[in-house]
Short mmCIF file of C-alpha atoms and ligand atoms in Angstrom, two decimals:
data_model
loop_
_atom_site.label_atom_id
_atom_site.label_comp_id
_atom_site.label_asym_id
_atom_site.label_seq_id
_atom_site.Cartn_x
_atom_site.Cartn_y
_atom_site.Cartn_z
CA UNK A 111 0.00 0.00 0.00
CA UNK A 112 1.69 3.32 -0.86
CA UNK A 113 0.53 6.36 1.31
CA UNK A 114 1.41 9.96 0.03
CA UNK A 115 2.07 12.46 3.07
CA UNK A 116 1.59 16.28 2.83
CA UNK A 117 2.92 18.64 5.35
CA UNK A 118 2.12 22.32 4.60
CA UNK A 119 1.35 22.95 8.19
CA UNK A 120 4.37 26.50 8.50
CA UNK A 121 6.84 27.17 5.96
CA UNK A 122 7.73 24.10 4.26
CA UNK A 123 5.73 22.20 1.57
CA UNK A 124 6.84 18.59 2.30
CA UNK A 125 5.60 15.29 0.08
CA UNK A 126 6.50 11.84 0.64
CA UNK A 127 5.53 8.25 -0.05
CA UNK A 128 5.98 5.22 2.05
CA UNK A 129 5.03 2.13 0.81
CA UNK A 130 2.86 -0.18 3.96
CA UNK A 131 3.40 -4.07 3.42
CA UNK A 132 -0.19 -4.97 4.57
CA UNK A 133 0.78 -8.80 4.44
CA UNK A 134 3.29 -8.66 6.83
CA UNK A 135 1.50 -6.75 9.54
CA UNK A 136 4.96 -6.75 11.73
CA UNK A 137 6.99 -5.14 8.98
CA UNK A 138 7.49 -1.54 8.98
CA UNK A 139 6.87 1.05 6.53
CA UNK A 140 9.15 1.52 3.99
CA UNK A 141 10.17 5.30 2.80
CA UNK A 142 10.33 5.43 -1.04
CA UNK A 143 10.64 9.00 -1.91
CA UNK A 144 10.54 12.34 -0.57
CA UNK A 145 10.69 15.84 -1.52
CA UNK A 146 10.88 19.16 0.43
CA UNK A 147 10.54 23.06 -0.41
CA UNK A 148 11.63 25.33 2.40
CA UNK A 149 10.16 28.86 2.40
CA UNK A 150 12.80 30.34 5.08
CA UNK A 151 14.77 32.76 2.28
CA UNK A 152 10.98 34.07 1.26
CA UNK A 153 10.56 34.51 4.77
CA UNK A 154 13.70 36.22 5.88
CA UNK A 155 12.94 39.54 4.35
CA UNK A 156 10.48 39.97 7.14
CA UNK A 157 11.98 38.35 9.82
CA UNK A 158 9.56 35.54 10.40
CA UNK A 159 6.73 33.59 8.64
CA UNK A 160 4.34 35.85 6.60
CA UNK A 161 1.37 33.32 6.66
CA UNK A 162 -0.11 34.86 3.69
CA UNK A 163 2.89 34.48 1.47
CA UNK A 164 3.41 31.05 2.79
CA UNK A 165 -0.12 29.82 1.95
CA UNK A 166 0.85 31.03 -1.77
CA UNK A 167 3.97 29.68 -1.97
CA UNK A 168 2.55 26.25 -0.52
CA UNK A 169 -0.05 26.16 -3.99
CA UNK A 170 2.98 26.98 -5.82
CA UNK A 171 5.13 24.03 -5.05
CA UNK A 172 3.32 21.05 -3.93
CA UNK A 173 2.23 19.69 -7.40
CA UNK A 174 6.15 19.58 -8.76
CA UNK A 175 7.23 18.34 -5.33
CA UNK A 176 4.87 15.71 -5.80
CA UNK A 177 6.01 15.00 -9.59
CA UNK A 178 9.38 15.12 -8.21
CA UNK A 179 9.00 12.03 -5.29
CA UNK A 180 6.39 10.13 -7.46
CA UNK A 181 9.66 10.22 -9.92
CA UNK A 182 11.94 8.86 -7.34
CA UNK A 183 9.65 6.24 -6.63
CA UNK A 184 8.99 5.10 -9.97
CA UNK A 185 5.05 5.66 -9.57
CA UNK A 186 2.56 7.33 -10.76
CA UNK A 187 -0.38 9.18 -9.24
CA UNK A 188 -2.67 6.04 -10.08
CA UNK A 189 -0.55 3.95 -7.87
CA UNK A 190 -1.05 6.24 -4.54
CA UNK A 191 -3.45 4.16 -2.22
CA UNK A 192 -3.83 6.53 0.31
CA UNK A 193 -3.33 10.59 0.48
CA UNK A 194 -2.26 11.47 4.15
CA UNK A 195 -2.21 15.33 4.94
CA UNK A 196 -1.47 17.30 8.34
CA UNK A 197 -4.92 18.77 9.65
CA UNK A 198 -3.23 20.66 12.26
CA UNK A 199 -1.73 22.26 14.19
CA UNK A 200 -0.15 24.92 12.28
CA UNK A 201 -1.39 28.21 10.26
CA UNK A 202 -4.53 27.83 9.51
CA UNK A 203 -4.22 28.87 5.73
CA UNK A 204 -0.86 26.94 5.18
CA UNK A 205 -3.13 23.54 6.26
CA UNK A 206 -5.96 24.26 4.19
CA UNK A 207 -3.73 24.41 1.27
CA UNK A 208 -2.56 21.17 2.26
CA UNK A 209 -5.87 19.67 3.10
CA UNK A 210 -7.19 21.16 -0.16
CA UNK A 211 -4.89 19.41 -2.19
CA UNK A 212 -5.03 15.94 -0.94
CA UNK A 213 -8.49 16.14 -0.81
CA UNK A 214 -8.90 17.10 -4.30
CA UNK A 215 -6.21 14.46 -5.40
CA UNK A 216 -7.70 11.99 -3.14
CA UNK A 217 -11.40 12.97 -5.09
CA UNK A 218 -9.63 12.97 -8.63
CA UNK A 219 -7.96 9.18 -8.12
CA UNK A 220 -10.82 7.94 -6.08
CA UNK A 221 -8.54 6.97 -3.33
CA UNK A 222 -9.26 7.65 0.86
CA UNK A 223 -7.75 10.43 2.46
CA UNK A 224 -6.35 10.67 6.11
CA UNK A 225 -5.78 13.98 8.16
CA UNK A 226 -2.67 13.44 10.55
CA UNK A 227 -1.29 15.66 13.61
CA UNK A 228 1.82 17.43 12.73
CA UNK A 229 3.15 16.89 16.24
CA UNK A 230 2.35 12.98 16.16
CA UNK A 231 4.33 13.07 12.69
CA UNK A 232 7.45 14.54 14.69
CA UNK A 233 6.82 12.38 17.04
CA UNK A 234 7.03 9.12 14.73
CA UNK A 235 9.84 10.64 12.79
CA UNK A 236 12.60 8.37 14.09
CA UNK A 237 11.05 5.17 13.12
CA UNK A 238 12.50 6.74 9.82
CA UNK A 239 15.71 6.20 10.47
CA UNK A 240 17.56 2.84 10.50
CA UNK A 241 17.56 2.83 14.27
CA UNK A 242 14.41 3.16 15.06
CA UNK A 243 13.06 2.90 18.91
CA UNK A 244 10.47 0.38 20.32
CA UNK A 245 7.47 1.33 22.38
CA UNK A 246 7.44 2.77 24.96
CA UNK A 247 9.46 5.60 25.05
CA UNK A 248 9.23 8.93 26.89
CA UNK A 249 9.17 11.78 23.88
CA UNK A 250 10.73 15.05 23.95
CA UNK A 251 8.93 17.11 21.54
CA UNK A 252 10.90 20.28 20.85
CA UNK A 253 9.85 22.42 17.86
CA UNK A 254 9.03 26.22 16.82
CA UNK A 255 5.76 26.28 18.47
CA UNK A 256 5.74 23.13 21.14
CA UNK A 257 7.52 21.96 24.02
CA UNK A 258 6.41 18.91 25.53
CA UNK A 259 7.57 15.92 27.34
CA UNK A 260 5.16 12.81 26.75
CA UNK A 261 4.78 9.20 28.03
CA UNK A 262 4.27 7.29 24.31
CA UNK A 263 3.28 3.13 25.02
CA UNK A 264 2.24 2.53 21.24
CA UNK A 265 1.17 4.38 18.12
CA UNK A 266 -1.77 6.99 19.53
CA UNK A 267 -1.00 6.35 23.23
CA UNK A 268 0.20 9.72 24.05
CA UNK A 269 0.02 11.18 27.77
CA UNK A 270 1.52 14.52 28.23
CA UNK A 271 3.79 15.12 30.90
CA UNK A 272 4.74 18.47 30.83
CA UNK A 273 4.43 21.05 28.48
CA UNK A 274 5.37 24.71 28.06
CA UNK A 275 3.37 27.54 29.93
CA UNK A 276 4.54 30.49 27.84
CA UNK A 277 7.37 30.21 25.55
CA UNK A 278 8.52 26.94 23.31
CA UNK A 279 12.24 25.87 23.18
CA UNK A 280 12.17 26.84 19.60
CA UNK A 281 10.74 30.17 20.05
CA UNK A 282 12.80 31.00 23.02
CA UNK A 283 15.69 30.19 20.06
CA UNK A 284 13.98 32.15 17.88
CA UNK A 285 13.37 35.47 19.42
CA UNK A 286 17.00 35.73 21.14
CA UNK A 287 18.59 35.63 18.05
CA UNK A 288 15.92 38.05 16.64
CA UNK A 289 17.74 40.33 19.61
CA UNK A 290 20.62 39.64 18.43
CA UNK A 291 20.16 40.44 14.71
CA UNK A 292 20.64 37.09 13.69
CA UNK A 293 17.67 37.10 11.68
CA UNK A 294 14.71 34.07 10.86
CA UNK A 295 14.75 31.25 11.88
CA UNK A 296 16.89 31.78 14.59
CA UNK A 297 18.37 28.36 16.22
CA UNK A 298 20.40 27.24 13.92
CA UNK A 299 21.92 30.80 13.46
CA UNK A 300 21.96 31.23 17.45
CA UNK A 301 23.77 27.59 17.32
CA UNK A 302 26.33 28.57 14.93
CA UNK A 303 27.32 32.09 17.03
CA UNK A 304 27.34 30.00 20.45
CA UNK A 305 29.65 27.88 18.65
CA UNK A 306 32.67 30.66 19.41
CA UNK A 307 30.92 31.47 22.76
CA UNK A 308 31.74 30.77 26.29
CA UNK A 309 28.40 29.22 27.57
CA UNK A 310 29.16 30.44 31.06
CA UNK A 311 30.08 33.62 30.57
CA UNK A 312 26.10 35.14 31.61
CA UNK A 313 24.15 33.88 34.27
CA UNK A 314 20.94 32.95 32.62
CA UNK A 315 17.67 32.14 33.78
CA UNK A 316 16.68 28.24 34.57
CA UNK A 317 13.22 28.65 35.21
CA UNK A 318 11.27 25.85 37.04
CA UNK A 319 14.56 23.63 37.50
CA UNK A 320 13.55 22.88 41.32
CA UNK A 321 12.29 20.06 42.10
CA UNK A 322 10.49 17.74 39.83
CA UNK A 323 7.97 19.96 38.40
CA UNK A 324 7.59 18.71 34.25
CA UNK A 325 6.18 21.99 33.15
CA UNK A 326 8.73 24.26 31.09
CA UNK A 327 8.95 28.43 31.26
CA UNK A 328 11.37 30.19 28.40
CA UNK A 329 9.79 33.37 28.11
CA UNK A 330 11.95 34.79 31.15
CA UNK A 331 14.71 34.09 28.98
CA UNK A 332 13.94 36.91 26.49
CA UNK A 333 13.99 39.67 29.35
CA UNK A 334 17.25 38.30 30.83
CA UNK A 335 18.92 38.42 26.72
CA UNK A 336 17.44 41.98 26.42
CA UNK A 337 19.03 42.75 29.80
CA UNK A 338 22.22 41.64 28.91
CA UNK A 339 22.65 42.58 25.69
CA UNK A 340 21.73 46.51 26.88
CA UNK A 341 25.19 46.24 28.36
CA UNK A 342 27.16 44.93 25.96
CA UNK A 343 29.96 47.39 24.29
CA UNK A 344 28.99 47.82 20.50
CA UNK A 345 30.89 45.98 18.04
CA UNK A 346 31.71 43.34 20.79
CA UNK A 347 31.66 40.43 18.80
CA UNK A 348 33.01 37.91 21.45
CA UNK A 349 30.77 39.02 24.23
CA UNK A 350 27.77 38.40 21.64
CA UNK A 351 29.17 34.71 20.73
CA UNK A 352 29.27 34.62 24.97
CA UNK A 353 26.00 35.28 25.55
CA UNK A 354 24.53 33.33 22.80
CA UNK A 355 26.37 30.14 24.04
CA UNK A 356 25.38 31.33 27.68
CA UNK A 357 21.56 31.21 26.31
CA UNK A 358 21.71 28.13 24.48
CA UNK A 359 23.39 26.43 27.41
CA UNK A 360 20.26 27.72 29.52
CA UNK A 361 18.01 26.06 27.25
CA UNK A 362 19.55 23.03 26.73
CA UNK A 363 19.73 22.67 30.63
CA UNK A 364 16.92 22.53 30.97
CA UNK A 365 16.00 20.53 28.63
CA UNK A 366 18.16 17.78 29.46
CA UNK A 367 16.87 18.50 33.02
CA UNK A 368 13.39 17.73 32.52
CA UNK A 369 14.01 14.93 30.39
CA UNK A 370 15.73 13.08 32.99
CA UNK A 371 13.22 13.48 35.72
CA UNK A 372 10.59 12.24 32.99
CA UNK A 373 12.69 8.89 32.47
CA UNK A 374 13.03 8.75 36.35
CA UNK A 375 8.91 8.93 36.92
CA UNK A 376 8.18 6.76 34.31
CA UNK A 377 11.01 4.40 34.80
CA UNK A 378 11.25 4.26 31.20
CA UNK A 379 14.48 3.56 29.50
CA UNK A 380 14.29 5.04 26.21
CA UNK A 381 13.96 8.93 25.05
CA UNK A 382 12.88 10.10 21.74
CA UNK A 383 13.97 14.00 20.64
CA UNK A 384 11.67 14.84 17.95
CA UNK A 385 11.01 18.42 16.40
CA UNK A 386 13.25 21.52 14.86
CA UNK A 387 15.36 22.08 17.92
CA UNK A 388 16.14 18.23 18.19
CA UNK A 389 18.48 19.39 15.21
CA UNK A 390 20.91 21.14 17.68
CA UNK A 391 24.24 19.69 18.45
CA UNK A 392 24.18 21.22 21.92
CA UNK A 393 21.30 19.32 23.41
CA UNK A 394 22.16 16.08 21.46
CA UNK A 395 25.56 15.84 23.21
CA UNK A 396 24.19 16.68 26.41
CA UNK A 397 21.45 14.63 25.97
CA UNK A 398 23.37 11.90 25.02
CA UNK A 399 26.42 12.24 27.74
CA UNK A 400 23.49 12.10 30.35
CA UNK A 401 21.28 9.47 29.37
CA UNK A 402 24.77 6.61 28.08
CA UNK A 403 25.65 7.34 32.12
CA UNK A 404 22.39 6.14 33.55
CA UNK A 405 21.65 3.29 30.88
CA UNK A 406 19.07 5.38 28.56
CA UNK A 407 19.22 4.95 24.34
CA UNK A 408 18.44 8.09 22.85
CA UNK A 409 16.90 8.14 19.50
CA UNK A 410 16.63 11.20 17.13
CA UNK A 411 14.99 11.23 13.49
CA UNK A 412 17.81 11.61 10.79
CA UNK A 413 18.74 15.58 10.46
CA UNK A 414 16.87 16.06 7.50
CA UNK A 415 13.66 14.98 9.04
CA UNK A 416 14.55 16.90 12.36
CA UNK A 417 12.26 19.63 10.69
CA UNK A 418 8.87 20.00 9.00
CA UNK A 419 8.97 17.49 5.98
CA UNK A 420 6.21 14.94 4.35
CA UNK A 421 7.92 11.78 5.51
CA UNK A 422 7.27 12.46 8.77
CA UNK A 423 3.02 12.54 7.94
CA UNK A 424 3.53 9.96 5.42
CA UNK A 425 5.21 7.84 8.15
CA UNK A 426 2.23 8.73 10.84
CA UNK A 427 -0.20 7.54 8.57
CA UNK A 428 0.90 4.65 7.76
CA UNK A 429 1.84 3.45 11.53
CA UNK A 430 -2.05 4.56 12.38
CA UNK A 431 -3.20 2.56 9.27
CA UNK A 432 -1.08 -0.32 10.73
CA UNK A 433 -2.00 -0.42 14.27
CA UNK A 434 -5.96 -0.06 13.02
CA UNK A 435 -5.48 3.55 15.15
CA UNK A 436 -7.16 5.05 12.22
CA UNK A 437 -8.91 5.09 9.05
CA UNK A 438 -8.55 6.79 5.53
CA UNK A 439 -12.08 7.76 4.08
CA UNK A 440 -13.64 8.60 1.10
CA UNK A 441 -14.63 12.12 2.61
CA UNK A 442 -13.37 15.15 0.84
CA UNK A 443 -15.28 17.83 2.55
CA UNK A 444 -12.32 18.83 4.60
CA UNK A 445 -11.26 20.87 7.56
CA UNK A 446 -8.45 22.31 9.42
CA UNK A 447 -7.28 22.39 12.79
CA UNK A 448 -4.90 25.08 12.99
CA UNK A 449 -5.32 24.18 17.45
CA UNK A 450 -5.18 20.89 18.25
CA UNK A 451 -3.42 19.34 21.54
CA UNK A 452 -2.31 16.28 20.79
CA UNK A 453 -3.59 14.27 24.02
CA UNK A 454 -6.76 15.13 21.99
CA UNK A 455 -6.08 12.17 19.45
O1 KG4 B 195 9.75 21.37 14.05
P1 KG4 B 195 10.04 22.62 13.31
O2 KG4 B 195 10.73 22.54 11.99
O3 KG4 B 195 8.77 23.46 13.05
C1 KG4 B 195 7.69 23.52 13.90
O4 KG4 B 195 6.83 22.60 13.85
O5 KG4 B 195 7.67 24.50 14.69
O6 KG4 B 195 10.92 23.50 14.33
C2 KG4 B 195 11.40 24.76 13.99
C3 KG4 B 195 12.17 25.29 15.17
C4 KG4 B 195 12.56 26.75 15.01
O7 KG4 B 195 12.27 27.43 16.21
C5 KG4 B 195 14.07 26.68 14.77
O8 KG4 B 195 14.75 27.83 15.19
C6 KG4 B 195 14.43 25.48 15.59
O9 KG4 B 195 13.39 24.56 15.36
N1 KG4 B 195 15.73 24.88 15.19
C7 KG4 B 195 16.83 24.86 15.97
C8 KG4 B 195 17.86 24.24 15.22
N2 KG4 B 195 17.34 23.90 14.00
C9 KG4 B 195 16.04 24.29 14.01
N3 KG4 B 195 17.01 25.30 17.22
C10 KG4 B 195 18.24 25.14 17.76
N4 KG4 B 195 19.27 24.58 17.10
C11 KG4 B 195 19.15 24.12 15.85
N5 KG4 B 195 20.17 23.55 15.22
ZN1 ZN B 196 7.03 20.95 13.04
#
């Protein structure tokens, strides 16, 4: 069974197919081609996501990114068996251009269609790779607009165990570089500067490290930058690589933090880092020094499917077909939703 994803959920139009061997119900889905169109250089003239412009530029590229991985498949259209799309969360006219389009291809071929969470597609992402983990895992789901640490027993079995109250990891990324004129999108950016940074060179914020509370707070974070950076000398280049390794470090603490006190209430033994910031090399070291000491695997999705792409919601769909979690349906009258926790599933 081949199953067509489509992510259009922010600023990247992703579409992928991954063939589901339906005999062998134990087997697991098999990527077979995937193509991605990022928005961020569209974007960058206005320091963040225009969500007008990226609803247009979303119509613009999905059919030739979907010529493109039916091509490195060797299908055609006619041999999709299922159209898979992310109905949320995200903008709200970013997924209907999405949902619009795999609707209207699902319609066209006379095939079922299948709305997927974009956070359960991060969340699934590392069964992409060739190492993937085995239920249950706790997740850490770290991207642009979530922060959440979850208790995950099998495909749709979510329970959240802590989540942000104000700020995500990503955005807390995001808007200190924005300080620091490093422009959209920030972490990576903020990642690269930190590199030539002394990460405790400014004492940072840690909000909510005492005890065992699961719950994360960021937005702090942005009043301690602003602080700090009103006192740098201008033109100090090294006490601006300083403080952007001293705010990554704060972040990544307490990442790492909560993490661990997840793995020690659940008593689980494995920890999945999906989402954008799961991309940073800070937080995987970290996370990985921590966790080899008390016995923990980490698993991260491959680098290229760290952020938004259709493999990821090609790969959820499939997993939900598998597991009988869901079903795709001849119903093209589709809808969005651009707010949608995913303990909601
Ligand atoms: O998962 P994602 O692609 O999109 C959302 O669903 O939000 O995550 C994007 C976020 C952005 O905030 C971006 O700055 C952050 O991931 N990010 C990073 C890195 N790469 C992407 N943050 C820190 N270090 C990185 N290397
Ligand atoms: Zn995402």
């Amino acid at each position: 069974m081949l199953i067509l994803g489509i992510e259009s959920s922010c600023d990247e139009t992703g579409v992928a197919l991954v063939e589901l061997n339906t005999a062998g119900s134990a087997q697991r889905p098999v990527l077979r081609g995937h193509a991605l169109f990022s928005q961020i250089e569209m974007h960058q003239a206005y320091g963040g996501v225009v969500p007008e412009l990226a609803s247009r530029d979303h119509i613009r590229r999905v059919m030739p990114l979907l010529r493109d991985t039916l091509a490195q498949a060797g299908c055609t259209q006619a041999d999709i068996d299922v159209v898979a799309f992310t109905r949320g969360p995200g903008l709200a006219g970013a997924l209907l251009v999405g949902a619009g389009f795999a609707c209207a291809l699902g319609l066209a071929l006379d095939r079922p269609v299948l709305g997927v969470h974009h956070l359960e597609g991060h969340l699934l992402s590392p069964f992409l790779s060739a190492d993937p983990p085995e239920f249950p895992f706790v997740a850490l789901l770290v991207s642009g607009g979530h922060t959440q640490l979850m208790e995950v027993t099998a495909v749709g079995e979510y329970t959240l165990l802590g989540e942000t109250i104000d700020d995500a990891a990503g955005e807390a990324f995001d808007k200190t570089a924005k300080m620091l004129g490093l422009g959209y999108p920030g972490g990576p950016a903020l990642a690269r500067l930190a590199e030539s940074g002394n990460p405790k060179a400014y004492k940072l914020p840690r909000p909510l490290l005492r005890g065992e509370e699961l719950d994360f707070s960021f937005a702090g974070l942005k009043t301690a930058v602003w602080t700090q950076l009103g006192r740098l000398p201008e033109g100090d280049v090294q006490a601006r690589a300083d403080l952007a390794a001293s705010t990554q470090a704060a972040i990544v603490e307490v990442l790492v933090a909560k993490s661990l006190i997840a793995l020690k209430q659940t008593g689980l033994k494995r920890l999945v880092v999906a989402g954008g910031v799961g991309a940073n090399r800070q937080l995987r070291a970290d996370l990985n020094q921590q966790c080899a000491r008390r016995g923990i695997r980490v698993h991260y999705p491959e680098l290229d499917f760290c952020t938004d792409n259709g493999a990821m919601i090609a790969m959820a769909a499939a997993m939900r077909l598998q597991t009988g979690r869901a079903e795709a349906r001849r119903e093209y009258d589709f809808n969005v939703r651009p707010r949608w926790p995913l303990d909601d599933l």
